Amino acid sequence: MTYSIRQFRIPIYMVRERSLAILVIIAVMLPSLSIVCLPGASAQDDAADLADLMSEHWNAQNVLDIADRLCQISAAHPSFRVSGSEGADEAADLIWSEMVSYGINVTNEPFLHPSWTLQEPPVLFSEGDGDLNTSQDQVHFLSFQAEPYSLPTPSGGVLSELVSLPLPDIASPSNVGGRPIDQGAWDEVNITGKVLLMGKEVRWNSIWDQVFKLKLNKERPSAILFHYHYSWMDHAEHYSQSSSGGLPLMVTGPMFWDIGIPVGSVNYSEGMALADLADQGLQVLVNINSTLGSGVHRNIVGDIPSSEPDQPYILVGAHYDTVLTEGYLDNSFGVATVLETARVVQEMVSSSKIELRYGLRFVAFAGEELGMAGSLNYVFKHQAELGMIKAVIIVDSIGSAEMLMTNADPGNDRDLNDLAAASAEELGINCSYSVTYSSDHAPFIDPEGTAFNLNRYWRMTLELRSVQGVKNVMLFHSTPLTVTEQFGGNYGGIHTVQDSRSGVTEWTHAEDLDAQSQVVALTVLQAAAIELDVPDNTWMYVVAAFVVASLMLAVMVLRH
């Protein structure tokens, strides 16, 4: 079929109108594309904006000063800041007063738990001639410390022969338990009524530990001195661990309390010196003046409400109790970071720099070193409102060489993984993911399981069965921390004398401390804050309205 041109002749006025309509469409498409191509707000954008705001208020010296004051409190008490002790109470009072000074509403949440206090510093010395009135033959062991929750020795101490039990020859920590205890060699040593020098590595393996427990039940010593037995631990200072002198957090249970044995420990070098004395059959005097009972432990809770009432809240926490050390990294610096974050948020809200889409609750927990006792009691007390918690951010032992964070299960629109990663990137910090459940985040993830362990360790009945945990829970910590962890050729120092104001400088750097504390604060701000001081983008809505109107006009022209 053929067609002539005449059949498709179009009136010139229609050509003009249609050309105009096409030009209108092209003209309005350009601003439309510009709006579409504008980048949307991302976690990284929020991090950059809030980091700029935060820098106007953040004071790194405040963090250092509060950490220093908490360590001063530790050093002033023989029990340092063991939960429920005088030092812990003084630290709780300091945290309370700091929050009040920021204008934050603060509450005190006490709970009952076994408590322990040293009345005076423990003493250990060798006695060469058996006469305590002569001192020239005595050698004092200055690294000696009681194990937390140790029973007391008789008044004035116990003086007895020092004996030791051998451990199998092994090459590294990974081989602990790989060879059996020499039962014949142990049977040859009668430890009844003696002071027993024992390699603490015996407790690192459940089989060795069980053999050790059987020996203690059969032949009760008058006291136990733990030390590092193996040369691959020659770098380690005395390591203070939780409640290892009383109700140890291990499957063999509270054998030292049950059998009635006071317990202390020394570092590697003094342990070797004591081993020589044991070979010579010399006597030592051990004096631990401690008291045990049920006491009051305190969680300190500070609230900054959201801009709208009845909104969920974000919990930010850190434990303030220690083992028998000053506890600079574990966890004075973490508490100081949380307090400075609270101060900065309150200041930014008061100056109308930000509003809070969610409330912020700052909690200083007691009893973390006792099996997360403080955070578990918080969950128990607040179990009816756990559904109102939007996210949980716990800070414990940040500031070592590499910052770590646990992987949060988001469950809502405030994904802590994205927010923390954006904060770390914005501040130029390498932050890696880790897996651990040994801090105060665990009770929020698994209330029932964590309570089961606490009840088993302490013979308690904290009932959290069938209580649902919280999603979006993250722990900020770092590595290396312990004397068995290495990073970049350096070991950690928490739970030793190196976790102090003077010792921490040997294994941490000031720039890591400040940068990691700011990562925490920026993550908190991203999770809770709405920035008010932002550019006015209402022009975008004007352009969008113009585009819609123009397109409607163009369509009408084309249809006509």
Coordinates of C-alpha atoms in Angstrom, one line a residue:
M1 CA 0.0 0.0 0.0
T2 CA 1.3 3.5 -0.8
Y3 CA 0.6 6.9 0.8
S4 CA 0.9 10.4 -0.5
I5 CA 2.5 13.2 1.5
R6 CA -0.7 15.1 1.2
Q7 CA -2.4 12.5 3.3
F8 CA -0.2 13.4 6.3
R9 CA -0.2 17.2 6.0
I10 CA -0.2 18.7 9.6
P11 CA -1.5 22.2 10.2
I12 CA 1.4 24.6 11.1
Y13 CA -0.3 25.8 14.3
M14 CA -0.3 22.2 15.6
V15 CA 3.4 21.9 14.9
R16 CA 4.1 25.0 16.9
E17 CA 2.0 23.9 19.8
R18 CA 3.5 20.5 19.9
S19 CA 7.0 21.8 19.6
L20 CA 6.3 24.2 22.5
A21 CA 5.0 21.3 24.6
I22 CA 8.1 19.2 23.9
L23 CA 10.3 22.2 24.8
V24 CA 8.3 22.5 28.1
I25 CA 8.9 18.8 28.8
I26 CA 12.6 19.1 28.2
A27 CA 12.8 22.2 30.3
V28 CA 11.1 20.7 33.3
M29 CA 13.0 17.4 33.0
L30 CA 16.3 19.2 33.7
P31 CA 15.4 20.3 37.2
S32 CA 13.7 17.0 37.8
L33 CA 16.9 15.2 37.0
S34 CA 18.8 17.5 39.3
I35 CA 16.5 16.6 42.2
V36 CA 16.8 12.9 41.5
C37 CA 20.5 13.1 41.2
L38 CA 21.0 15.0 44.5
P39 CA 22.6 12.6 47.0
G40 CA 20.3 11.5 49.8
A41 CA 21.3 11.8 53.5
S42 CA 23.5 8.9 54.5
A43 CA 25.0 7.7 57.8
Q44 CA 28.3 9.1 56.6
D45 CA 26.7 12.5 55.9
D46 CA 25.1 12.5 59.4
A47 CA 28.4 11.5 60.9
A48 CA 30.2 14.4 59.2
D49 CA 27.6 17.0 60.2
L50 CA 27.4 15.7 63.8
A51 CA 31.2 15.4 64.1
D52 CA 31.5 19.1 63.3
L53 CA 29.0 20.0 65.9
M54 CA 30.4 17.6 68.4
S55 CA 33.9 19.1 68.0
E56 CA 32.6 22.4 69.3
H57 CA 31.7 20.8 72.6
W58 CA 33.9 17.8 73.1
N59 CA 36.7 18.2 75.7
A60 CA 39.2 15.4 75.7
Q61 CA 40.8 16.6 78.9
N62 CA 37.5 16.0 80.7
V63 CA 37.7 12.4 79.8
L64 CA 41.3 12.1 81.0
D65 CA 40.5 14.0 84.2
I66 CA 37.6 11.8 85.2
A67 CA 39.5 8.6 84.4
D68 CA 42.3 9.9 86.6
R69 CA 40.0 10.8 89.5
L70 CA 38.4 7.3 89.4
C71 CA 41.9 5.7 89.5
Q72 CA 42.8 7.9 92.4
I73 CA 39.8 6.5 94.3
S74 CA 41.0 3.0 93.4
A75 CA 44.5 3.6 94.7
A76 CA 43.2 5.0 98.0
H77 CA 41.5 1.8 99.0
P78 CA 43.0 -1.7 99.6
S79 CA 39.9 -3.1 97.8
F80 CA 40.3 -0.6 95.0
R81 CA 36.9 -0.4 93.3
V82 CA 35.7 -4.0 93.8
S83 CA 31.9 -3.8 93.5
G84 CA 30.2 -3.1 96.8
S85 CA 33.4 -1.9 98.5
E86 CA 34.1 1.6 99.9
G87 CA 36.1 2.5 96.8
A88 CA 33.2 1.5 94.6
D89 CA 30.8 3.5 96.6
E90 CA 33.0 6.6 96.4
A91 CA 33.3 6.1 92.6
A92 CA 29.4 5.9 92.4
D93 CA 29.1 9.1 94.3
L94 CA 31.6 10.8 91.9
I95 CA 29.6 9.6 88.9
W96 CA 26.3 10.8 90.5
S97 CA 27.7 14.3 91.2
E98 CA 29.1 14.6 87.6
M99 CA 25.8 13.8 86.0
V100 CA 24.0 16.2 88.4
S101 CA 26.4 18.9 87.5
Y102 CA 25.5 18.5 83.8
G103 CA 21.8 19.1 84.6
I104 CA 20.8 15.5 84.0
N105 CA 18.1 13.7 86.1
V106 CA 19.9 11.0 88.1
T107 CA 18.6 8.0 90.0
N108 CA 20.3 5.5 92.3
E109 CA 19.3 1.9 91.8
P110 CA 20.7 -0.4 94.6
F111 CA 20.7 -4.1 94.6
L112 CA 22.0 -6.8 97.0
H113 CA 24.9 -9.1 96.2
P114 CA 27.8 -10.8 98.0
S115 CA 30.4 -8.1 98.9
W116 CA 34.0 -8.3 99.9
T117 CA 36.5 -5.8 101.4
L118 CA 40.2 -5.8 102.3
Q119 CA 40.8 -4.0 105.5
E120 CA 44.5 -3.5 104.8
P121 CA 46.9 -4.4 102.0
P122 CA 47.8 -8.1 102.1
V123 CA 51.3 -9.2 103.2
L124 CA 53.6 -12.0 102.0
F125 CA 57.2 -12.5 103.2
S126 CA 59.6 -15.4 103.7
E127 CA 60.8 -16.3 107.2
G128 CA 64.3 -17.7 107.4
D129 CA 64.8 -18.4 111.1
G130 CA 61.3 -18.9 112.3
D131 CA 61.4 -15.8 114.5
L132 CA 58.9 -13.1 113.4
N133 CA 60.6 -10.6 115.7
T134 CA 63.8 -10.6 113.5
S135 CA 63.5 -8.9 110.1
Q136 CA 66.9 -9.3 108.6
D137 CA 66.1 -12.8 107.3
Q138 CA 62.7 -11.8 105.9
V139 CA 62.1 -11.1 102.1
H140 CA 58.9 -9.3 101.2
F141 CA 57.2 -10.1 97.9
L142 CA 55.7 -6.8 96.7
S143 CA 53.7 -8.1 93.8
F144 CA 51.6 -10.2 96.3
Q145 CA 47.9 -9.5 96.2
A146 CA 44.8 -11.3 97.6
E147 CA 42.6 -13.0 95.1
P148 CA 39.2 -11.1 95.1
Y149 CA 36.7 -12.6 97.5
S150 CA 39.4 -14.6 99.3
L151 CA 38.6 -15.7 102.8
P152 CA 40.8 -14.0 105.5
T153 CA 43.7 -15.7 107.1
P154 CA 43.7 -16.0 110.9
S155 CA 44.5 -12.8 112.7
G156 CA 48.1 -11.9 112.2
G157 CA 48.5 -14.2 109.2
V158 CA 49.5 -17.8 108.7
L159 CA 53.1 -18.9 109.0
S160 CA 53.9 -22.3 107.5
E161 CA 56.2 -24.3 105.2
L162 CA 56.0 -23.4 101.5
V163 CA 55.5 -26.4 99.1
S164 CA 54.7 -26.6 95.4
L165 CA 53.0 -29.0 93.0
P166 CA 54.6 -29.6 89.5
L167 CA 52.8 -29.1 86.2
P168 CA 53.5 -30.9 82.9
D169 CA 56.1 -29.5 80.5
I170 CA 54.2 -27.7 77.7
A171 CA 55.3 -25.2 75.0
S172 CA 52.5 -22.7 74.9
P173 CA 49.1 -21.6 76.3
S174 CA 47.4 -23.6 73.6
N175 CA 48.9 -26.8 75.0
V176 CA 47.4 -26.3 78.5
G177 CA 45.6 -29.6 79.3
G178 CA 47.3 -31.4 76.5
R179 CA 49.3 -33.6 78.9
P180 CA 48.0 -35.1 82.1
I181 CA 48.9 -34.1 85.6
D182 CA 51.7 -36.4 87.0
Q183 CA 49.5 -37.9 89.8
G184 CA 52.4 -39.8 91.2
A185 CA 54.5 -36.6 91.7
W186 CA 51.5 -34.9 93.3
D187 CA 50.9 -37.8 95.7
E188 CA 54.5 -37.5 97.0
V189 CA 53.7 -33.9 98.2
N190 CA 51.6 -33.6 101.4
I191 CA 50.0 -30.1 101.3
T192 CA 48.0 -30.4 104.5
G193 CA 48.5 -27.3 106.6
K194 CA 51.2 -26.0 104.3
V195 CA 51.2 -22.8 102.1
L196 CA 50.8 -24.2 98.6
L197 CA 52.6 -22.5 95.7
M198 CA 50.6 -23.4 92.6
G199 CA 50.9 -22.5 88.9
K200 CA 47.7 -20.7 88.1
E201 CA 47.6 -22.3 84.6
V202 CA 46.2 -25.4 86.4
R203 CA 42.8 -23.5 86.4
W204 CA 42.9 -22.9 82.6
N205 CA 41.8 -26.4 81.8
S206 CA 38.8 -28.2 83.3
I207 CA 40.5 -31.6 83.6
W208 CA 43.6 -30.2 85.4
D209 CA 41.3 -28.0 87.5
Q210 CA 39.3 -31.1 88.6
V211 CA 42.5 -33.0 89.6
F212 CA 43.5 -29.9 91.6
K213 CA 40.2 -29.7 93.4
L214 CA 40.4 -33.4 94.4
K215 CA 43.8 -32.8 95.9
L216 CA 42.6 -29.8 97.9
N217 CA 39.6 -31.7 99.2
K218 CA 41.9 -34.5 100.3
E219 CA 44.7 -32.4 101.8
R220 CA 43.6 -28.9 102.9
P221 CA 46.5 -26.3 102.8
S222 CA 46.5 -23.3 105.1
A223 CA 46.8 -20.9 102.1
I224 CA 47.4 -21.0 98.3
L225 CA 49.7 -18.7 96.4
F226 CA 49.1 -18.7 92.7
H227 CA 51.9 -17.7 90.2
Y228 CA 52.7 -18.1 86.6
H229 CA 54.5 -21.5 86.2
Y230 CA 55.6 -21.4 82.6
S231 CA 58.4 -19.2 81.1
W232 CA 56.1 -18.2 78.2
M233 CA 54.3 -16.1 80.8
D234 CA 57.4 -14.3 82.0
H235 CA 56.1 -11.0 80.7
A236 CA 53.0 -11.1 83.0
E237 CA 52.4 -9.2 86.1
H238 CA 50.1 -10.4 88.9
Y239 CA 46.7 -11.0 87.3
S240 CA 43.7 -10.1 89.4
Q241 CA 40.6 -11.9 88.2
S242 CA 36.9 -11.4 89.2
S243 CA 36.0 -13.4 92.3
S244 CA 38.8 -16.0 91.9
G245 CA 39.5 -16.2 95.6
G246 CA 36.0 -17.1 96.6
L247 CA 33.3 -18.0 94.2
P248 CA 35.3 -18.5 91.0
L249 CA 33.5 -18.0 87.7
M250 CA 34.3 -21.5 86.6
V251 CA 32.6 -24.9 86.3
T252 CA 34.4 -26.4 89.3
G253 CA 32.5 -24.0 91.5
P254 CA 33.3 -22.2 94.8
M255 CA 35.9 -24.6 96.2
F256 CA 38.0 -22.1 98.1
W257 CA 35.0 -21.0 100.2
D258 CA 33.7 -24.5 100.6
I259 CA 37.1 -25.8 101.7
G260 CA 38.0 -22.7 103.7
I261 CA 41.3 -21.6 102.1
P262 CA 42.6 -18.0 101.7
V263 CA 44.1 -17.4 98.3
G264 CA 46.6 -14.9 96.9
S265 CA 49.0 -14.6 93.9
V266 CA 52.2 -13.1 92.7
N267 CA 53.8 -12.2 89.3
Y268 CA 56.1 -14.5 87.3
S269 CA 59.5 -13.3 88.7
E270 CA 58.5 -13.5 92.3
G271 CA 56.8 -16.8 91.7
M272 CA 60.1 -18.2 90.5
A273 CA 61.8 -16.9 93.6
L274 CA 59.2 -18.5 95.8
A275 CA 59.6 -21.8 93.9
D276 CA 63.3 -21.8 95.0
L277 CA 62.2 -21.2 98.6
A278 CA 59.8 -24.1 98.3
D279 CA 62.6 -26.4 97.1
Q280 CA 64.6 -25.3 100.3
G281 CA 61.6 -26.1 102.6
L282 CA 61.5 -22.5 104.0
Q283 CA 58.5 -20.9 105.7
V284 CA 56.4 -17.9 104.5
L285 CA 53.9 -15.7 106.3
V286 CA 50.6 -14.9 104.4
N287 CA 48.3 -12.3 105.8
I288 CA 44.9 -11.4 104.2
N289 CA 42.6 -9.3 106.3
S290 CA 39.3 -9.4 104.5
T291 CA 35.6 -9.3 105.3
L292 CA 32.7 -11.0 103.5
G293 CA 29.0 -10.5 103.6
S294 CA 26.0 -9.5 101.6
G295 CA 26.1 -5.8 100.7
V296 CA 24.6 -3.0 98.6
H297 CA 25.8 -2.4 95.1
R298 CA 24.6 0.6 93.1
N299 CA 23.8 1.3 89.4
I300 CA 23.8 5.0 88.7
V301 CA 21.2 6.0 86.0
G302 CA 21.0 9.4 84.2
D303 CA 18.3 10.4 81.7
I304 CA 18.1 13.0 79.0
P305 CA 14.6 12.8 77.6
S306 CA 13.6 12.9 73.9
S307 CA 11.9 15.9 72.3
E308 CA 8.7 14.0 72.1
P309 CA 7.2 12.2 75.2
D310 CA 6.8 8.4 75.4
Q311 CA 9.5 7.7 72.9
P312 CA 11.8 4.7 73.1
Y313 CA 15.3 5.3 74.6
I314 CA 18.9 4.3 73.8
L315 CA 20.9 3.0 76.7
V316 CA 24.6 3.9 76.9
G317 CA 26.5 2.1 79.7
A318 CA 29.9 1.3 81.2
H319 CA 30.8 -0.6 84.4
Y320 CA 32.7 1.4 87.1
D321 CA 33.8 -1.5 89.3
T322 CA 37.3 -3.0 89.1
V323 CA 39.3 -6.0 90.2
L324 CA 42.3 -5.3 92.5
T325 CA 43.8 -2.7 90.2
E326 CA 43.3 1.0 89.5
G327 CA 41.4 -0.1 86.4
Y328 CA 42.4 2.7 84.0
L329 CA 41.4 1.0 80.8
D330 CA 39.0 -1.5 82.5
N331 CA 37.0 0.6 82.9
S332 CA 37.7 4.1 84.2
F333 CA 38.3 5.5 80.8
G334 CA 35.1 3.8 79.5
V335 CA 33.1 5.5 82.3
A336 CA 34.7 8.8 81.6
T337 CA 33.8 8.5 77.9
V338 CA 30.2 7.8 78.8
L339 CA 30.1 10.8 81.2
E340 CA 31.7 13.2 78.6
T341 CA 29.2 11.9 76.0
A342 CA 26.3 12.7 78.4
R343 CA 27.7 16.2 79.1
V344 CA 28.1 17.0 75.4
V345 CA 24.6 15.7 74.5
Q346 CA 23.0 17.7 77.3
E347 CA 25.0 20.8 76.3
M348 CA 24.0 20.5 72.6
V349 CA 20.3 19.9 73.5
S350 CA 20.3 22.9 75.9
S351 CA 21.9 25.2 73.2
S352 CA 19.3 24.0 70.6
K353 CA 22.0 22.5 68.4
I354 CA 20.2 19.1 68.3
E355 CA 16.9 17.5 69.4
L356 CA 16.7 13.9 70.5
R357 CA 14.4 11.6 68.5
Y358 CA 14.9 9.0 71.2
G359 CA 15.7 9.5 74.9
L360 CA 19.2 8.7 76.1
R361 CA 19.8 6.8 79.3
F362 CA 23.4 6.7 80.7
V363 CA 24.1 3.9 83.2
A364 CA 27.2 3.3 85.3
F365 CA 26.9 -0.4 86.2
A366 CA 28.3 -2.1 89.3
G367 CA 29.4 -5.7 89.4
E368 CA 30.5 -6.4 85.8
E369 CA 33.6 -8.1 87.1
L370 CA 31.3 -10.4 89.2
G371 CA 29.5 -11.9 86.2
M372 CA 27.6 -8.8 84.9
A373 CA 25.7 -8.6 88.2
G374 CA 24.9 -4.9 87.8
S375 CA 23.6 -5.0 84.2
L376 CA 21.6 -8.2 85.0
N377 CA 20.0 -6.5 88.0
Y378 CA 19.1 -3.6 85.7
V379 CA 17.5 -5.9 83.2
F380 CA 15.6 -7.6 86.1
K381 CA 14.3 -4.3 87.5
H382 CA 13.4 -2.9 84.0
Q383 CA 12.3 -6.1 82.3
A384 CA 8.8 -4.7 81.6
E385 CA 10.2 -1.8 79.6
L386 CA 12.9 -3.7 77.6
G387 CA 10.7 -3.3 74.5
M388 CA 11.1 0.5 74.8
I389 CA 14.9 0.2 74.3
K390 CA 15.8 1.2 70.8
A391 CA 19.5 0.3 71.1
V392 CA 22.1 -0.5 73.7
I393 CA 25.7 0.7 73.5
I394 CA 28.2 -0.6 76.1
V395 CA 31.7 0.7 76.5
D396 CA 34.3 -1.5 78.2
S397 CA 38.1 -1.3 77.9
I398 CA 38.4 1.0 74.9
G399 CA 41.8 2.7 74.1
S400 CA 44.2 -0.2 73.3
A401 CA 45.9 -0.5 69.9
E402 CA 42.9 -1.6 67.8
M403 CA 39.2 -0.6 68.5
L404 CA 36.7 -3.4 68.3
M405 CA 32.9 -3.6 68.2
T406 CA 30.5 -6.5 68.4
N407 CA 28.0 -7.0 65.5
A408 CA 24.6 -5.6 66.4
D409 CA 21.4 -7.3 65.3
P410 CA 19.6 -4.1 64.0
G411 CA 15.9 -5.0 64.1
N412 CA 14.9 -1.4 63.5
D413 CA 15.8 1.8 61.6
R414 CA 18.9 2.7 63.8
D415 CA 21.4 0.1 62.6
L416 CA 24.3 0.5 65.1
N417 CA 26.7 -1.3 62.6
D418 CA 26.2 1.4 60.0
L419 CA 26.4 4.2 62.5
A420 CA 29.5 2.9 64.3
A421 CA 31.2 2.2 61.0
A422 CA 30.4 5.7 59.7
S423 CA 31.6 7.3 62.9
A424 CA 34.9 5.4 62.8
E425 CA 35.5 6.3 59.2
E426 CA 34.7 10.0 59.8
L427 CA 37.2 10.1 62.6
G428 CA 39.8 8.1 60.8
I429 CA 39.8 5.1 63.1
N430 CA 40.1 1.4 62.1
C431 CA 37.4 -0.4 63.9
S432 CA 37.0 -4.2 63.5
Y433 CA 34.2 -6.6 64.4
S434 CA 34.6 -9.1 67.2
V435 CA 32.6 -11.8 69.0
T436 CA 32.4 -11.7 72.8
Y437 CA 29.8 -12.0 75.5
S438 CA 31.9 -11.2 78.5
S439 CA 30.7 -7.7 79.3
D440 CA 27.5 -5.8 80.2
H441 CA 26.0 -6.1 76.7
A442 CA 25.3 -9.8 77.3
P443 CA 22.4 -9.5 79.7
F444 CA 20.5 -7.4 77.2
I445 CA 21.1 -9.9 74.4
D446 CA 20.4 -13.0 76.5
P447 CA 18.9 -12.2 79.9
E448 CA 17.9 -15.8 80.7
G449 CA 21.3 -17.4 79.8
T450 CA 23.4 -14.7 81.5
A451 CA 21.2 -14.9 84.7
F452 CA 21.6 -18.7 84.7
N453 CA 25.4 -18.4 84.9
L454 CA 25.2 -15.7 87.6
N455 CA 22.9 -17.8 89.7
R456 CA 25.1 -20.9 89.3
Y457 CA 28.3 -19.0 90.2
W458 CA 26.8 -17.2 93.2
R459 CA 24.1 -19.6 94.3
M460 CA 21.4 -16.9 93.7
T461 CA 17.9 -17.0 92.2
L462 CA 17.7 -14.0 89.9
E463 CA 14.6 -15.0 87.8
L464 CA 14.8 -14.0 84.1
R465 CA 13.4 -17.0 82.4
S466 CA 11.5 -16.3 79.2
V467 CA 12.5 -12.7 79.3
Q468 CA 13.1 -11.5 75.7
G469 CA 16.3 -9.7 75.0
V470 CA 16.9 -6.4 73.1
K471 CA 17.9 -6.2 69.5
N472 CA 20.5 -3.7 68.3
V473 CA 23.1 -4.2 71.1
M474 CA 26.8 -3.3 70.6
L475 CA 29.9 -3.5 72.8
F476 CA 32.8 -1.1 72.1
H477 CA 36.1 -2.5 73.3
S478 CA 39.7 -3.0 72.0
T479 CA 42.7 -5.3 71.8
P480 CA 45.1 -6.3 73.2
L481 CA 43.7 -6.3 76.7
T482 CA 44.9 -9.3 78.7
V483 CA 48.4 -10.7 79.4
T484 CA 47.7 -13.5 76.9
E485 CA 46.6 -11.2 74.1
Q486 CA 49.1 -9.8 71.6
F487 CA 48.7 -7.1 68.9
G488 CA 51.6 -5.6 67.0
G489 CA 54.1 -7.4 69.3
N490 CA 52.6 -5.9 72.5
Y491 CA 50.6 -7.6 75.3
G492 CA 47.6 -6.2 77.1
G493 CA 47.7 -5.2 80.7
I494 CA 44.1 -5.1 82.2
H495 CA 43.7 -6.8 85.6
T496 CA 47.3 -6.1 86.4
V497 CA 49.3 -3.3 87.9
Q498 CA 49.8 -2.0 84.4
D499 CA 46.2 -1.0 84.2
S500 CA 47.0 2.1 86.1
R501 CA 47.7 5.8 85.4
S502 CA 51.4 5.1 85.3
G503 CA 51.4 1.6 83.8
V504 CA 48.9 2.2 81.0
T505 CA 51.3 4.4 79.0
E506 CA 53.5 1.3 78.3
W507 CA 50.9 -0.4 76.2
T508 CA 48.4 2.3 75.0
H509 CA 48.7 5.7 73.2
A510 CA 47.0 8.9 74.1
E511 CA 45.7 9.5 70.5
D512 CA 44.0 6.0 70.5
L513 CA 42.3 6.9 73.8
D514 CA 40.8 10.2 72.6
A515 CA 39.9 9.0 69.1
Q516 CA 38.1 5.8 70.3
S517 CA 36.2 7.8 72.9
Q518 CA 35.0 10.1 70.2
V519 CA 33.9 7.2 68.0
V520 CA 31.6 6.1 70.9
A521 CA 30.2 9.6 71.4
L522 CA 29.6 10.2 67.6
T523 CA 27.8 6.8 67.4
V524 CA 25.5 7.8 70.3
L525 CA 24.7 11.1 68.6
Q526 CA 23.9 9.5 65.3
A527 CA 21.6 7.0 67.0
A528 CA 19.6 9.5 69.0
A529 CA 20.0 13.1 67.7
I530 CA 18.3 15.2 65.1
E531 CA 20.6 18.0 63.9
L532 CA 18.8 21.4 63.9
D533 CA 21.5 23.6 62.4
V534 CA 21.2 22.3 58.8
P535 CA 20.8 24.1 55.4
D536 CA 17.3 25.1 54.3
N537 CA 16.3 22.7 51.5
T538 CA 12.7 24.0 51.0
W539 CA 13.7 25.2 47.5
M540 CA 13.6 21.6 46.5
Y541 CA 9.9 21.4 47.2
V542 CA 9.2 24.6 45.2
V543 CA 11.0 23.2 42.2
A544 CA 9.1 19.9 42.6
A545 CA 5.8 21.7 42.5
F546 CA 6.8 23.7 39.5
V547 CA 7.8 20.5 37.7
V548 CA 4.5 18.9 38.4
A549 CA 2.5 21.9 37.2
S550 CA 4.6 22.3 34.0
L551 CA 4.2 18.6 33.1
M552 CA 0.5 18.8 33.5
L553 CA 0.3 21.8 31.2
A554 CA 2.5 20.1 28.6
V555 CA 0.3 17.0 28.7
M556 CA -2.8 19.1 28.1
V557 CA -1.2 20.8 25.1
L558 CA -0.2 17.5 23.6
R559 CA -3.7 16.1 24.0
H560 CA -5.2 19.2 22.4

